[in-house]
Amino acid sequence: MPAQAYAGKECVCQLRRGICDQSCVQGMLDTPFYIACLRLVGRRCVVVGGGSVGLEKVEGLLACGGEVTLIAPEADTELQEYAAERSIRWEQRPYAGPADLEGVFIVIAATNDTDVNIAVYGDAERRAMLVNVVDVPPLCNFILPAIVRTGPLAIAISTAGASPALAKRMKREIEGQFGEPYAQLAVLLNEVRGWAKGTLPTYQDRKEFFEGLVGGEPDPVALLREGDEQAVRELITRAQSAHALQVSRA
């Protein structure tokens, strides 16, 4: 895409084009991202930048149990309150360089200073650690999808950085389609996992058992939508009994 199409938009990535010509994101849509769910409980996480975007990232990390340090000379009121109640640690100063990433698992830069963002990215990359610079895909080795979260159920929506607005629309639509009944079913099925591991001898046996429950009739999701959790429990019990009968006949 020609640079003149972005006249007046300053380059914010490491290529320092002056005026953005989008050369840094060419091929982003062809990049195959490895999708994973990170366990952050007890892990050190750093957010650089104390504005509204920094607040969003801090709250996302806290929701997943991360131990969050905020590095910013100034911070929004909500962030100051998190620091006052000791939910986060606030280093009230500018980003100082590699030492700020010592022992850190993940860092998110949410500043409006290109030089700071590039410095954070470079320091993190040299440590082979996870780094995301908000709204600058080329300065990320991972991207943050839109998340639909209900209980243990989490659905991630990603457009590979092409359109966060589209991802948000998809999130709203998915929230309406997949919600509490699916989360309830996940909890109920999790209760049976111990029995399945102790009773069904192979992975394939366990796979067929659970797929039979989820995809069988009556539909457990439809039952939960009607508020009939007991019927789902009975459905699971019958499936267990059927397996026991099958074993006894073998």
CSV table of C-alpha atoms in Angstrom, one decimal:
chain,number,residue,atom,x,y,z
A,1,MET,CA,0.0,0.0,0.0
A,2,PRO,CA,1.5,3.4,-1.0
A,3,ALA,CA,3.0,5.6,1.7
A,4,GLN,CA,0.9,8.6,0.6
A,5,ALA,CA,-2.2,6.7,1.7
A,6,TYR,CA,-1.0,7.2,5.2
A,7,ALA,CA,0.1,10.8,4.9
A,8,GLY,CA,0.4,12.3,8.4
A,9,LYS,CA,0.5,9.0,10.2
A,10,GLU,CA,3.9,8.7,11.9
A,11,CYS,CA,5.7,5.4,11.8
A,12,VAL,CA,5.7,3.8,15.3
A,13,CYS,CA,7.8,0.7,14.7
A,14,GLN,CA,11.4,-0.2,14.6
A,15,LEU,CA,11.7,0.5,10.8
A,16,ARG,CA,11.4,4.2,11.4
A,17,ARG,CA,10.0,5.1,8.0
A,18,GLY,CA,9.0,8.5,9.1
A,19,ILE,CA,5.5,8.3,7.6
A,20,CYS,CA,4.0,4.8,7.9
A,21,ASP,CA,3.9,2.9,4.6
A,22,GLN,CA,2.7,-0.4,6.2
A,23,SER,CA,5.8,-2.2,5.0
A,24,CYS,CA,6.3,-3.6,8.5
A,25,VAL,CA,2.9,-5.5,8.5
A,26,GLN,CA,3.2,-7.0,5.0
A,27,GLY,CA,2.8,-10.7,5.4
A,28,MET,CA,1.2,-10.5,8.9
A,29,LEU,CA,-2.0,-12.0,7.5
A,30,ASP,CA,0.0,-14.9,6.2
A,31,THR,CA,1.8,-15.5,9.6
A,32,PRO,CA,0.6,-18.8,11.2
A,33,PHE,CA,0.2,-18.0,15.0
A,34,TYR,CA,0.6,-20.8,17.5
A,35,ILE,CA,-2.4,-20.5,19.7
A,36,ALA,CA,-1.8,-21.2,23.4
A,37,CYS,CA,-3.4,-20.5,26.8
A,38,LEU,CA,-0.8,-19.2,29.3
A,39,ARG,CA,-0.9,-20.0,33.0
A,40,LEU,CA,0.1,-16.8,34.7
A,41,VAL,CA,-0.7,-17.6,38.3
A,42,GLY,CA,2.3,-16.5,40.4
A,43,ARG,CA,4.3,-15.3,37.3
A,44,ARG,CA,5.8,-11.9,37.1
A,45,CYS,CA,4.2,-9.7,34.5
A,46,VAL,CA,5.2,-6.1,33.6
A,47,VAL,CA,3.1,-3.4,32.0
A,48,VAL,CA,4.8,-0.3,30.8
A,49,GLY,CA,2.5,2.7,30.5
A,50,GLY,CA,-0.1,4.0,32.9
A,51,GLY,CA,-2.9,5.2,30.7
A,52,SER,CA,-6.3,3.6,29.8
A,53,VAL,CA,-4.8,1.0,27.6
A,54,GLY,CA,-2.3,0.1,30.3
A,55,LEU,CA,-5.2,-0.3,32.7
A,56,GLU,CA,-6.9,-2.7,30.4
A,57,LYS,CA,-3.8,-4.9,30.1
A,58,VAL,CA,-3.2,-4.8,33.9
A,59,GLU,CA,-6.8,-5.9,34.6
A,60,GLY,CA,-6.4,-8.7,32.1
A,61,LEU,CA,-3.3,-10.0,33.8
A,62,LEU,CA,-4.8,-9.7,37.2
A,63,ALA,CA,-7.8,-11.7,36.2
A,64,CYS,CA,-5.5,-14.6,35.3
A,65,GLY,CA,-3.5,-14.4,38.6
A,66,GLY,CA,-0.4,-12.7,37.3
A,67,GLU,CA,1.9,-10.8,39.7
A,68,VAL,CA,1.8,-7.4,38.0
A,69,THR,CA,4.3,-4.6,38.1
A,70,LEU,CA,3.4,-1.3,36.4
A,71,ILE,CA,6.2,1.0,35.2
A,72,ALA,CA,5.0,4.5,34.5
A,73,PRO,CA,5.8,8.0,35.7
A,74,GLU,CA,2.0,8.7,35.9
A,75,ALA,CA,-1.0,6.4,36.1
A,76,ASP,CA,-4.7,6.6,35.8
A,77,THR,CA,-6.7,6.8,39.0
A,78,GLU,CA,-7.8,3.1,38.8
A,79,LEU,CA,-4.2,2.0,38.5
A,80,GLN,CA,-3.3,4.1,41.5
A,81,GLU,CA,-6.0,2.4,43.4
A,82,TYR,CA,-4.8,-1.0,42.5
A,83,ALA,CA,-1.3,0.0,43.7
A,84,ALA,CA,-2.7,1.5,46.9
A,85,GLU,CA,-4.5,-1.8,47.7
A,86,ARG,CA,-1.3,-3.7,46.7
A,87,SER,CA,-3.0,-5.6,43.9
A,88,ILE,CA,-0.1,-4.4,41.8
A,89,ARG,CA,3.3,-2.9,42.3
A,90,TRP,CA,3.8,0.5,40.8
A,91,GLU,CA,7.3,1.7,39.9
A,92,GLN,CA,6.6,5.4,39.5
A,93,ARG,CA,9.2,6.2,36.9
A,94,PRO,CA,10.1,5.7,33.2
A,95,TYR,CA,11.1,2.4,31.8
A,96,ALA,CA,14.8,2.0,32.7
A,97,GLY,CA,15.9,-0.8,30.3
A,98,PRO,CA,16.9,-4.5,30.6
A,99,ALA,CA,17.0,-4.5,34.4
A,100,ASP,CA,13.2,-4.0,34.5
A,101,LEU,CA,12.7,-7.3,32.7
A,102,GLU,CA,14.9,-9.4,35.0
A,103,GLY,CA,12.9,-12.5,36.1
A,104,VAL,CA,9.9,-11.4,34.2
A,105,PHE,CA,7.7,-13.8,32.2
A,106,ILE,CA,5.7,-11.4,30.0
A,107,VAL,CA,5.9,-7.7,29.3
A,108,ILE,CA,3.3,-5.5,27.6
A,109,ALA,CA,4.2,-2.0,26.4
A,110,ALA,CA,1.2,0.4,26.3
A,111,THR,CA,2.9,3.8,25.9
A,112,ASN,CA,2.6,6.4,23.2
A,113,ASP,CA,6.4,6.8,23.0
A,114,THR,CA,7.8,5.0,20.0
A,115,ASP,CA,11.4,5.0,21.4
A,116,VAL,CA,10.2,3.4,24.6
A,117,ASN,CA,8.1,0.8,22.8
A,118,ILE,CA,11.0,-0.2,20.6
A,119,ALA,CA,13.4,-0.4,23.6
A,120,VAL,CA,11.0,-2.7,25.5
A,121,TYR,CA,10.6,-4.9,22.4
A,122,GLY,CA,14.3,-5.1,21.8
A,123,ASP,CA,15.2,-5.9,25.4
A,124,ALA,CA,12.5,-8.6,25.6
A,125,GLU,CA,13.5,-10.2,22.4
A,126,ARG,CA,17.1,-10.5,23.5
A,127,ARG,CA,15.8,-12.4,26.5
A,128,ALA,CA,13.6,-14.6,24.4
A,129,MET,CA,10.6,-13.6,26.5
A,130,LEU,CA,7.0,-12.8,25.6
A,131,VAL,CA,6.5,-9.2,24.6
A,132,ASN,CA,3.5,-7.3,23.2
A,133,VAL,CA,3.5,-3.6,22.1
A,134,VAL,CA,-0.1,-2.6,22.0
A,135,ASP,CA,-1.4,-1.8,18.5
A,136,VAL,CA,2.0,-2.3,16.8
A,137,PRO,CA,1.9,-6.0,15.6
A,138,PRO,CA,5.5,-5.9,14.2
A,139,LEU,CA,6.7,-5.2,17.8
A,140,CYS,CA,5.1,-8.3,19.2
A,141,ASN,CA,6.1,-11.9,19.4
A,142,PHE,CA,2.5,-12.7,20.5
A,143,ILE,CA,-0.8,-11.0,20.0
A,144,LEU,CA,-3.7,-10.7,22.4
A,145,PRO,CA,-7.0,-12.0,20.9
A,146,ALA,CA,-10.5,-10.9,22.0
A,147,ILE,CA,-11.7,-13.3,24.7
A,148,VAL,CA,-15.2,-14.6,25.5
A,149,ARG,CA,-14.9,-15.9,29.0
A,150,THR,CA,-17.6,-17.7,31.0
A,151,GLY,CA,-16.5,-19.8,34.0
A,152,PRO,CA,-13.9,-22.2,32.8
A,153,LEU,CA,-14.9,-21.6,29.1
A,154,ALA,CA,-12.7,-19.2,27.1
A,155,ILE,CA,-13.0,-18.6,23.4
A,156,ALA,CA,-10.3,-16.6,21.7
A,157,ILE,CA,-11.0,-14.6,18.5
A,158,SER,CA,-8.0,-13.3,16.5
A,159,THR,CA,-7.7,-11.5,13.1
A,160,ALA,CA,-3.9,-11.7,13.3
A,161,GLY,CA,-3.9,-8.0,14.1
A,162,ALA,CA,-5.7,-7.0,11.0
A,163,SER,CA,-8.8,-5.6,12.6
A,164,PRO,CA,-9.5,-5.4,16.4
A,165,ALA,CA,-12.8,-3.9,15.5
A,166,LEU,CA,-13.9,-7.0,13.6
A,167,ALA,CA,-12.7,-9.2,16.5
A,168,LYS,CA,-14.8,-7.2,18.9
A,169,ARG,CA,-17.9,-7.7,16.7
A,170,MET,CA,-17.3,-11.4,16.6
A,171,LYS,CA,-16.9,-11.4,20.3
A,172,ARG,CA,-20.3,-9.9,20.8
A,173,GLU,CA,-21.9,-12.4,18.5
A,174,ILE,CA,-20.1,-15.4,20.0
A,175,GLU,CA,-21.1,-14.3,23.5
A,176,GLY,CA,-24.7,-14.5,22.4
A,177,GLN,CA,-24.3,-18.0,21.0
A,178,PHE,CA,-22.0,-19.7,23.5
A,179,GLY,CA,-22.6,-18.8,27.1
A,180,GLU,CA,-23.5,-20.2,30.5
A,181,PRO,CA,-24.9,-23.6,29.4
A,182,TYR,CA,-21.6,-24.5,27.7
A,183,ALA,CA,-19.6,-23.4,30.8
A,184,GLN,CA,-21.9,-25.5,33.0
A,185,LEU,CA,-21.4,-28.5,30.7
A,186,ALA,CA,-17.6,-28.1,31.0
A,187,VAL,CA,-17.8,-28.2,34.8
A,188,LEU,CA,-20.0,-31.3,34.7
A,189,LEU,CA,-17.7,-33.1,32.3
A,190,ASN,CA,-14.7,-32.2,34.3
A,191,GLU,CA,-16.3,-33.9,37.3
A,192,VAL,CA,-16.2,-37.2,35.4
A,193,ARG,CA,-12.6,-36.9,34.2
A,194,GLY,CA,-11.2,-38.8,37.2
A,195,TRP,CA,-13.6,-41.7,36.6
A,196,ALA,CA,-12.7,-41.7,32.9
A,197,LYS,CA,-9.0,-41.8,33.5
A,198,GLY,CA,-9.3,-44.6,36.1
A,199,THR,CA,-11.8,-46.7,34.1
A,200,LEU,CA,-11.3,-46.1,30.4
A,201,PRO,CA,-8.0,-47.7,29.5
A,202,THR,CA,-7.0,-45.7,26.4
A,203,TYR,CA,-7.1,-42.1,25.1
A,204,GLN,CA,-9.4,-43.3,22.3
A,205,ASP,CA,-11.8,-44.9,24.7
A,206,ARG,CA,-12.0,-41.6,26.7
A,207,LYS,CA,-12.4,-39.6,23.5
A,208,GLU,CA,-15.3,-41.7,22.3
A,209,PHE,CA,-17.0,-41.6,25.7
A,210,PHE,CA,-16.9,-37.8,26.0
A,211,GLU,CA,-17.7,-37.1,22.4
A,212,GLY,CA,-20.7,-39.5,22.8
A,213,LEU,CA,-21.9,-37.4,25.7
A,214,VAL,CA,-21.4,-34.0,24.1
A,215,GLY,CA,-22.7,-34.9,20.7
A,216,GLY,CA,-25.4,-37.4,21.6
A,217,GLU,CA,-29.1,-37.3,22.3
A,218,PRO,CA,-30.7,-35.7,24.2
A,219,ASP,CA,-28.5,-32.7,23.7
A,220,PRO,CA,-26.9,-31.8,27.1
A,221,VAL,CA,-26.6,-28.1,26.1
A,222,ALA,CA,-30.3,-27.9,25.3
A,223,LEU,CA,-31.1,-29.5,28.6
A,224,LEU,CA,-28.9,-26.9,30.4
A,225,ARG,CA,-30.6,-24.1,28.5
A,226,GLU,CA,-33.8,-25.3,30.0
A,227,GLY,CA,-32.3,-25.3,33.4
A,228,ASP,CA,-32.3,-29.1,33.8
A,229,GLU,CA,-28.9,-29.9,35.2
A,230,GLN,CA,-30.2,-33.0,36.9
A,231,ALA,CA,-31.1,-34.5,33.5
A,232,VAL,CA,-27.5,-34.0,32.3
A,233,ARG,CA,-26.2,-35.6,35.4
A,234,GLU,CA,-28.5,-38.6,34.8
A,235,LEU,CA,-27.3,-38.7,31.1
A,236,ILE,CA,-23.7,-39.0,32.3
A,237,THR,CA,-24.6,-41.7,34.9
A,238,ARG,CA,-26.3,-43.7,32.2
A,239,ALA,CA,-23.3,-43.5,30.0
A,240,GLN,CA,-21.1,-44.7,32.8
A,241,SER,CA,-23.4,-47.6,33.5
A,242,ALA,CA,-23.5,-48.5,29.8
A,243,HIS,CA,-19.7,-48.7,29.9
A,244,ALA,CA,-19.7,-50.9,33.0
A,245,LEU,CA,-22.2,-53.2,31.4
A,246,GLN,CA,-20.2,-53.5,28.3
A,247,VAL,CA,-17.1,-54.4,30.3
A,248,SER,CA,-18.9,-57.0,32.3
A,249,ARG,CA,-20.0,-58.7,29.0
A,250,ALA,CA,-16.6,-58.7,27.5
